[in-house]
Amino acid sequence: MQSEDQELILMENIFRAWRKFFLGKTNKVEVMEFWRHVEDNLFLLGDELSAGIYQHGLYDKFIVRDPKTRMIHKAQVRDRVVHQLIFDYLLPIFEKRFIFDSYSSRVGKGTHRAVRRLWNFGREVSQNDTRPCWILKCDIKKFFDSVDQRRMFSLIEKRVADKRILSLIEKILGSYETQSGKGLPLGNLTSQLFANIYLHELDYHAKHFLKLKYYLRFNDDFAIAHQDKKILEDMGQEIQRFLERELALSLPREKIILRKFDWGMDFLGYVILPCAILPRTKTRRRILKNIKFDTRLSRPVPSYLGLLKMCKAFKLKQMILHKITDNQSQFYV
């Protein structure tokens, strides 16, 4: 009876994970093919999970440029349902442990809030630009390629007792490698959560051992604001040692940037200054180029306006809106 109850709960969780995964993906060919026989596919997946014989499939690889070139690994639909299942199981366990100022892949956080928070840090430390303020920004080298899978698993194992869940996590981790025992694939839903679990160790060290009040992190980028330049230099070296010793990650010198707040800090695609948040120069050039040469300018418009929503870029916004108006006028002529 207990076994039947467990199988029923498993199937309920699988169907719940499918519904979450399926949302917004009705234009994907591979998703619709899976959906044609969805009950058979999900019950077969449930049988494999219940019997402990599930094996993770291969990935499809493709390149995206946004504008940075990245190699994305897309799992098969059935594997992505399992990813959603694991994500839903782990998130309540670990979300409550994350620090407030961790902004990547979390509900109510995101790029804009991280940038605004760092700007507020600078304003507070500098007391509205009346005192010196330095900002240390660091970018971990090839983070997703460098994650140690055994360390990753051990961090999860401390909080999760369910052997079946742990077995699935091992299979997901083992489904991808950049080198032996290393790497998380860009493209997996679980990779976003795994990254936050892994780098929570850095967050905890920064907040509770180094006592850094003005620290925040977005994915593998993190920043610290302080009045004292020397203290930030020391903190940078200490964090460097911690990452190498505890997480087997690298923070080379060229990835460590220390600047005065009023010089401007390039962070997550924006330049943060005491008086304003501006779009990065490269971003402005790319948008202007696309406005000039893209005759339709349909697909990028929402992303451009979203990007510029929180920063001082009135003229650039007006140029985009004028371009839209011109296109609409041509359509109705």
Tab-separated table of C-alpha atoms in Angstrom:
chain	number	residue	atom	x	y	z
A	1	MET	CA	0.000	0.000	0.000
A	2	GLN	CA	2.790	2.396	0.921
A	3	SER	CA	4.541	1.602	-2.373
A	4	GLU	CA	1.348	2.368	-4.314
A	5	ASP	CA	0.977	5.682	-2.456
A	6	GLN	CA	4.579	6.599	-3.295
A	7	GLU	CA	4.047	5.781	-6.979
A	8	LEU	CA	0.875	7.885	-7.028
A	9	ILE	CA	2.714	10.829	-5.475
A	10	LEU	CA	5.536	10.380	-8.003
A	11	MET	CA	3.100	10.469	-10.943
A	12	GLU	CA	1.334	13.537	-9.533
A	13	ASN	CA	4.700	15.287	-9.287
A	14	ILE	CA	5.660	14.229	-12.825
A	15	PHE	CA	2.415	15.585	-14.299
A	16	ARG	CA	2.836	18.806	-12.282
A	17	ALA	CA	6.408	19.159	-13.588
A	18	TRP	CA	5.169	18.545	-17.151
A	19	ARG	CA	2.532	21.281	-16.870
A	20	LYS	CA	5.154	23.778	-15.680
A	21	PHE	CA	7.591	22.754	-18.389
A	22	PHE	CA	4.940	22.781	-21.150
A	23	LEU	CA	3.784	26.329	-20.379
A	24	GLY	CA	4.785	28.678	-23.201
A	25	LYS	CA	6.423	25.968	-25.342
A	26	THR	CA	3.567	25.065	-27.692
A	27	ASN	CA	5.534	26.368	-30.680
A	28	LYS	CA	8.393	23.912	-30.137
A	29	VAL	CA	8.331	20.925	-32.491
A	30	GLU	CA	9.962	18.439	-30.100
A	31	VAL	CA	7.600	19.476	-27.284
A	32	MET	CA	4.503	19.009	-29.439
A	33	GLU	CA	5.733	15.592	-30.588
A	34	PHE	CA	6.071	14.556	-26.937
A	35	TRP	CA	2.618	16.041	-26.207
A	36	ARG	CA	0.919	13.918	-28.894
A	37	HIS	CA	1.380	10.847	-26.649
A	38	VAL	CA	1.923	12.728	-23.417
A	39	GLU	CA	0.219	10.282	-21.038
A	40	ASP	CA	2.085	7.282	-22.432
A	41	ASN	CA	5.361	9.202	-22.338
A	42	LEU	CA	4.887	10.419	-18.763
A	43	PHE	CA	3.742	7.032	-17.417
A	44	LEU	CA	6.752	5.393	-19.083
A	45	LEU	CA	9.006	8.015	-17.502
A	46	GLY	CA	7.319	7.372	-14.138
A	47	ASP	CA	7.909	3.618	-14.456
A	48	GLU	CA	11.602	4.185	-15.191
A	49	LEU	CA	11.987	6.572	-12.253
A	50	SER	CA	10.117	4.244	-9.904
A	51	ALA	CA	12.218	1.236	-10.964
A	52	GLY	CA	15.464	3.244	-10.752
A	53	ILE	CA	16.390	2.533	-14.389
A	54	TYR	CA	16.017	6.052	-15.788
A	55	GLN	CA	19.024	7.214	-17.791
A	56	HIS	CA	19.637	10.785	-18.932
A	57	GLY	CA	19.734	11.251	-22.713
A	58	LEU	CA	22.122	13.164	-24.964
A	59	TYR	CA	22.102	16.905	-25.581
A	60	ASP	CA	21.522	18.921	-28.737
A	61	LYS	CA	24.121	21.687	-29.073
A	62	PHE	CA	23.702	25.108	-30.620
A	63	ILE	CA	25.309	28.539	-30.380
A	64	VAL	CA	23.581	31.747	-29.286
A	65	ARG	CA	24.980	35.272	-29.473
A	66	ASP	CA	23.341	37.694	-27.033
A	67	PRO	CA	25.778	39.350	-27.958
A	68	LYS	CA	28.289	37.147	-26.124
A	69	THR	CA	28.781	33.808	-27.868
A	70	ARG	CA	27.633	30.850	-25.762
A	71	MET	CA	27.314	27.138	-26.402
A	72	ILE	CA	23.879	25.955	-25.250
A	73	HIS	CA	23.122	22.294	-24.534
A	74	LYS	CA	19.441	21.377	-24.856
A	75	ALA	CA	18.279	18.131	-23.250
A	76	GLN	CA	15.528	15.903	-24.610
A	77	VAL	CA	11.971	16.726	-23.532
A	78	ARG	CA	11.663	13.780	-21.125
A	79	ASP	CA	14.921	14.818	-19.448
A	80	ARG	CA	13.730	18.406	-19.136
A	81	VAL	CA	10.606	17.146	-17.346
A	82	VAL	CA	12.929	15.395	-14.885
A	83	HIS	CA	14.917	18.637	-14.535
A	84	GLN	CA	11.697	20.450	-13.643
A	85	LEU	CA	10.857	17.697	-11.129
A	86	ILE	CA	14.244	18.042	-9.428
A	87	PHE	CA	14.095	21.844	-9.543
A	88	ASP	CA	10.676	21.837	-7.827
A	89	TYR	CA	11.985	19.478	-5.148
A	90	LEU	CA	15.212	21.362	-4.390
A	91	LEU	CA	14.044	24.972	-4.631
A	92	PRO	CA	12.073	25.119	-1.336
A	93	ILE	CA	14.999	23.493	0.477
A	94	PHE	CA	17.673	25.906	-0.725
A	95	GLU	CA	15.821	29.128	-1.562
A	96	LYS	CA	15.345	29.998	2.116
A	97	ARG	CA	19.110	29.637	2.683
A	98	PHE	CA	20.178	32.059	-0.063
A	99	ILE	CA	21.208	35.563	0.947
A	100	PHE	CA	18.960	38.495	0.027
A	101	ASP	CA	21.540	39.955	-2.365
A	102	SER	CA	21.781	36.936	-4.685
A	103	TYR	CA	19.967	38.039	-7.855
A	104	SER	CA	20.334	35.405	-10.575
A	105	SER	CA	17.466	33.060	-11.560
A	106	ARG	CA	15.297	33.890	-8.558
A	107	VAL	CA	11.712	35.098	-8.392
A	108	GLY	CA	11.556	38.833	-7.688
A	109	LYS	CA	15.249	39.368	-8.429
A	110	GLY	CA	17.011	39.662	-11.803
A	111	THR	CA	19.464	41.923	-13.639
A	112	HIS	CA	17.642	45.223	-13.145
A	113	ARG	CA	17.257	44.769	-9.403
A	114	ALA	CA	20.934	43.795	-9.075
A	115	VAL	CA	22.080	46.892	-10.974
A	116	ARG	CA	19.762	49.161	-8.978
A	117	ARG	CA	20.953	47.579	-5.734
A	118	LEU	CA	24.616	48.212	-6.561
A	119	TRP	CA	23.752	51.812	-7.469
A	120	ASN	CA	22.023	52.164	-4.066
A	121	PHE	CA	25.093	50.634	-2.384
A	122	GLY	CA	27.281	53.252	-4.037
A	123	ARG	CA	24.965	56.088	-3.047
A	124	GLU	CA	24.834	54.859	0.548
A	125	VAL	CA	28.576	54.263	0.960
A	126	SER	CA	29.427	57.600	-0.665
A	127	GLN	CA	26.683	59.315	1.341
A	128	ASN	CA	25.143	60.740	-1.822
A	129	ASP	CA	28.506	61.377	-3.475
A	130	THR	CA	29.987	63.379	-0.581
A	131	ARG	CA	32.564	60.759	0.456
A	132	PRO	CA	34.855	58.355	-1.395
A	133	CYS	CA	33.346	55.079	-2.554
A	134	TRP	CA	35.164	52.239	-4.283
A	135	ILE	CA	33.543	49.297	-6.027
A	136	LEU	CA	35.228	45.936	-6.520
A	137	LYS	CA	33.734	43.864	-9.336
A	138	CYS	CA	34.810	40.275	-10.009
A	139	ASP	CA	33.900	37.722	-12.659
A	140	ILE	CA	34.710	34.070	-12.019
A	141	LYS	CA	36.577	32.534	-14.953
A	142	LYS	CA	34.503	30.033	-16.999
A	143	PHE	CA	32.275	29.282	-14.029
A	144	PHE	CA	29.838	26.800	-15.609
A	145	ASP	CA	32.688	24.875	-17.245
A	146	SER	CA	34.638	24.760	-13.976
A	147	VAL	CA	32.070	23.596	-11.399
A	148	ASP	CA	33.339	20.535	-9.546
A	149	GLN	CA	30.520	17.991	-9.759
A	150	ARG	CA	31.536	16.026	-6.666
A	151	ARG	CA	31.629	19.186	-4.562
A	152	MET	CA	28.313	20.208	-6.083
A	153	PHE	CA	26.772	16.866	-5.157
A	154	SER	CA	28.156	16.973	-1.615
A	155	LEU	CA	26.559	20.404	-1.017
A	156	ILE	CA	23.170	19.017	-2.054
A	157	GLU	CA	23.659	15.769	-0.135
A	158	LYS	CA	23.999	17.713	3.120
A	159	ARG	CA	20.395	18.914	2.779
A	160	VAL	CA	18.671	16.081	0.895
A	161	ALA	CA	18.061	12.635	2.386
A	162	ASP	CA	15.925	11.042	-0.359
A	163	LYS	CA	18.130	8.475	-2.103
A	164	ARG	CA	16.039	8.457	-5.285
A	165	ILE	CA	16.366	12.223	-5.638
A	166	LEU	CA	20.105	12.048	-5.005
A	167	SER	CA	20.442	9.305	-7.627
A	168	LEU	CA	18.662	11.504	-10.202
A	169	ILE	CA	20.866	14.475	-9.332
A	170	GLU	CA	23.952	12.318	-9.867
A	171	LYS	CA	22.650	11.299	-13.274
A	172	ILE	CA	21.912	14.894	-14.261
A	173	LEU	CA	25.362	16.036	-13.148
A	174	GLY	CA	27.009	13.099	-14.898
A	175	SER	CA	25.152	13.737	-18.164
A	176	TYR	CA	27.569	16.533	-19.111
A	177	GLU	CA	31.288	17.175	-18.696
A	178	THR	CA	33.746	19.746	-19.980
A	179	GLN	CA	36.502	17.632	-18.470
A	180	SER	CA	36.471	14.749	-16.023
A	181	GLY	CA	34.057	15.549	-13.179
A	182	LYS	CA	33.681	19.216	-14.200
A	183	GLY	CA	30.980	21.399	-15.678
A	184	LEU	CA	27.306	22.345	-15.801
A	185	PRO	CA	25.493	22.690	-19.141
A	186	LEU	CA	24.129	26.087	-20.095
A	187	GLY	CA	20.531	25.339	-20.994
A	188	ASN	CA	19.444	23.069	-18.124
A	189	LEU	CA	16.900	24.490	-15.686
A	190	THR	CA	18.745	22.650	-12.920
A	191	SER	CA	22.041	24.363	-13.819
A	192	GLN	CA	20.659	27.728	-12.733
A	193	LEU	CA	19.721	26.377	-9.312
A	194	PHE	CA	22.917	24.327	-8.991
A	195	ALA	CA	24.932	27.498	-9.691
A	196	ASN	CA	23.192	29.348	-6.860
A	197	ILE	CA	23.697	26.419	-4.488
A	198	TYR	CA	27.394	26.233	-5.375
A	199	LEU	CA	28.066	29.961	-5.115
A	200	HIS	CA	25.998	30.314	-1.942
A	201	GLU	CA	29.173	29.096	-0.248
A	202	LEU	CA	30.891	32.256	-1.493
A	203	ASP	CA	27.902	34.413	-0.503
A	204	TYR	CA	27.885	32.973	3.015
A	205	HIS	CA	31.639	33.457	3.372
A	206	ALA	CA	31.414	37.071	2.187
A	207	LYS	CA	28.494	38.021	4.415
A	208	HIS	CA	29.149	36.033	7.590
A	209	PHE	CA	32.938	35.621	7.749
A	210	LEU	CA	34.217	38.679	5.893
A	211	LYS	CA	31.271	40.762	7.208
A	212	LEU	CA	30.796	42.546	3.887
A	213	LYS	CA	27.658	44.652	4.207
A	214	TYR	CA	27.660	45.938	0.619
A	215	TYR	CA	28.105	42.673	-1.283
A	216	LEU	CA	25.894	41.278	-4.039
A	217	ARG	CA	26.095	38.575	-6.677
A	218	PHE	CA	24.436	37.887	-10.005
A	219	ASN	CA	25.400	34.453	-11.307
A	220	ASP	CA	29.239	34.403	-11.484
A	221	ASP	CA	29.588	38.201	-11.259
A	222	PHE	CA	29.801	39.777	-7.838
A	223	ALA	CA	30.491	43.264	-6.540
A	224	ILE	CA	31.403	44.927	-3.248
A	225	ALA	CA	31.191	48.612	-2.312
A	226	HIS	CA	33.359	50.187	0.416
A	227	GLN	CA	34.896	53.529	1.376
A	228	ASP	CA	38.370	52.051	1.804
A	229	LYS	CA	40.268	50.987	-1.333
A	230	LYS	CA	42.835	48.965	0.642
A	231	ILE	CA	40.145	46.918	2.378
A	232	LEU	CA	38.637	46.021	-0.987
A	233	GLU	CA	42.050	44.996	-2.328
A	234	ASP	CA	42.495	42.696	0.676
A	235	MET	CA	38.961	41.313	0.270
A	236	GLY	CA	39.648	40.554	-3.383
A	237	GLN	CA	42.703	38.500	-2.467
A	238	GLU	CA	40.869	36.692	0.332
A	239	ILE	CA	37.952	35.800	-1.957
A	240	GLN	CA	40.439	34.633	-4.582
A	241	ARG	CA	41.975	32.205	-2.082
A	242	PHE	CA	38.561	31.037	-0.857
A	243	LEU	CA	37.313	30.249	-4.364
A	244	GLU	CA	40.428	28.258	-5.222
A	245	ARG	CA	40.538	26.406	-1.898
A	246	GLU	CA	36.864	25.631	-1.284
A	247	LEU	CA	35.205	25.640	-4.712
A	248	ALA	CA	38.045	24.887	-7.150
A	249	LEU	CA	37.243	28.077	-9.080
A	250	SER	CA	39.578	30.637	-10.608
A	251	LEU	CA	39.489	34.409	-10.212
A	252	PRO	CA	42.345	35.756	-12.365
A	253	ARG	CA	43.661	39.302	-12.022
A	254	GLU	CA	42.077	40.508	-15.264
A	255	LYS	CA	38.662	39.520	-13.864
A	256	ILE	CA	39.117	41.760	-10.808
A	257	ILE	CA	38.208	45.425	-11.396
A	258	LEU	CA	38.472	48.113	-8.736
A	259	ARG	CA	37.129	51.582	-9.541
A	260	LYS	CA	35.855	54.676	-7.800
A	261	PHE	CA	32.099	55.002	-7.918
A	262	ASP	CA	32.191	58.394	-9.635
A	263	TRP	CA	34.415	56.987	-12.411
A	264	GLY	CA	31.589	54.645	-13.398
A	265	MET	CA	31.363	50.872	-12.983
A	266	ASP	CA	30.432	48.577	-15.869
A	267	PHE	CA	28.127	45.938	-14.378
A	268	LEU	CA	25.716	43.517	-16.086
A	269	GLY	CA	25.478	45.567	-19.259
A	270	TYR	CA	25.078	48.960	-17.589
A	271	VAL	CA	27.408	51.712	-16.408
A	272	ILE	CA	26.633	52.758	-12.842
A	273	LEU	CA	27.436	56.363	-11.861
A	274	PRO	CA	26.407	58.428	-8.810
A	275	CYS	CA	24.057	60.561	-10.930
A	276	ALA	CA	22.613	57.913	-13.244
A	277	ILE	CA	22.551	54.379	-14.621
A	278	LEU	CA	23.515	54.352	-18.309
A	279	PRO	CA	23.509	51.668	-21.005
A	280	ARG	CA	26.952	50.314	-21.825
A	281	THR	CA	28.590	51.958	-24.871
A	282	LYS	CA	28.695	48.646	-26.765
A	283	THR	CA	24.989	48.179	-26.109
A	284	ARG	CA	24.154	51.651	-27.440
A	285	ARG	CA	26.201	51.016	-30.581
A	286	ARG	CA	24.548	47.658	-31.197
A	287	ILE	CA	21.069	49.119	-30.798
A	288	LEU	CA	21.874	52.101	-33.037
A	289	LYS	CA	23.317	49.791	-35.671
A	290	ASN	CA	20.231	47.583	-35.634
A	291	ILE	CA	17.924	50.592	-35.760
A	292	LYS	CA	19.781	51.883	-38.797
A	293	PHE	CA	19.986	48.673	-40.811
A	294	ASP	CA	17.028	46.564	-39.667
A	295	THR	CA	14.122	47.617	-41.885
A	296	ARG	CA	11.507	45.809	-39.760
A	297	LEU	CA	12.912	46.103	-36.225
A	298	SER	CA	10.119	43.923	-34.903
A	299	ARG	CA	11.617	41.152	-32.775
A	300	PRO	CA	14.279	43.124	-30.830
A	301	VAL	CA	12.052	46.064	-29.819
A	302	PRO	CA	10.624	44.641	-26.551
A	303	SER	CA	14.080	43.510	-25.425
A	304	TYR	CA	15.619	46.901	-26.304
A	305	LEU	CA	12.955	48.837	-24.424
A	306	GLY	CA	13.200	46.411	-21.501
A	307	LEU	CA	16.962	46.872	-21.422
A	308	LEU	CA	16.623	50.672	-21.400
A	309	LYS	CA	13.681	50.782	-19.008
A	310	MET	CA	15.690	51.469	-15.869
A	311	CYS	CA	18.487	53.640	-17.246
A	312	LYS	CA	18.989	57.186	-18.488
A	313	ALA	CA	18.700	56.876	-22.274
A	314	PHE	CA	15.869	59.193	-23.342
A	315	LYS	CA	17.192	59.959	-26.835
A	316	LEU	CA	17.877	56.292	-27.602
A	317	LYS	CA	14.367	55.296	-26.476
A	318	GLN	CA	12.885	58.035	-28.685
A	319	MET	CA	14.865	56.794	-31.697
A	320	ILE	CA	13.491	53.277	-31.200
A	321	LEU	CA	9.921	54.538	-30.825
A	322	HIS	CA	10.265	56.760	-33.924
A	323	LYS	CA	11.539	53.735	-35.858
A	324	ILE	CA	8.461	51.738	-34.788
A	325	THR	CA	6.166	54.622	-35.824
A	326	ASP	CA	7.866	54.906	-39.220
A	327	ASN	CA	7.501	51.151	-39.798
A	328	GLN	CA	3.808	51.250	-38.897
A	329	SER	CA	3.258	54.205	-41.232
A	330	GLN	CA	4.908	52.340	-44.129
A	331	PHE	CA	2.722	49.305	-43.398
A	332	TYR	CA	-0.524	51.285	-43.674
A	333	VAL	CA	0.483	53.264	-46.799
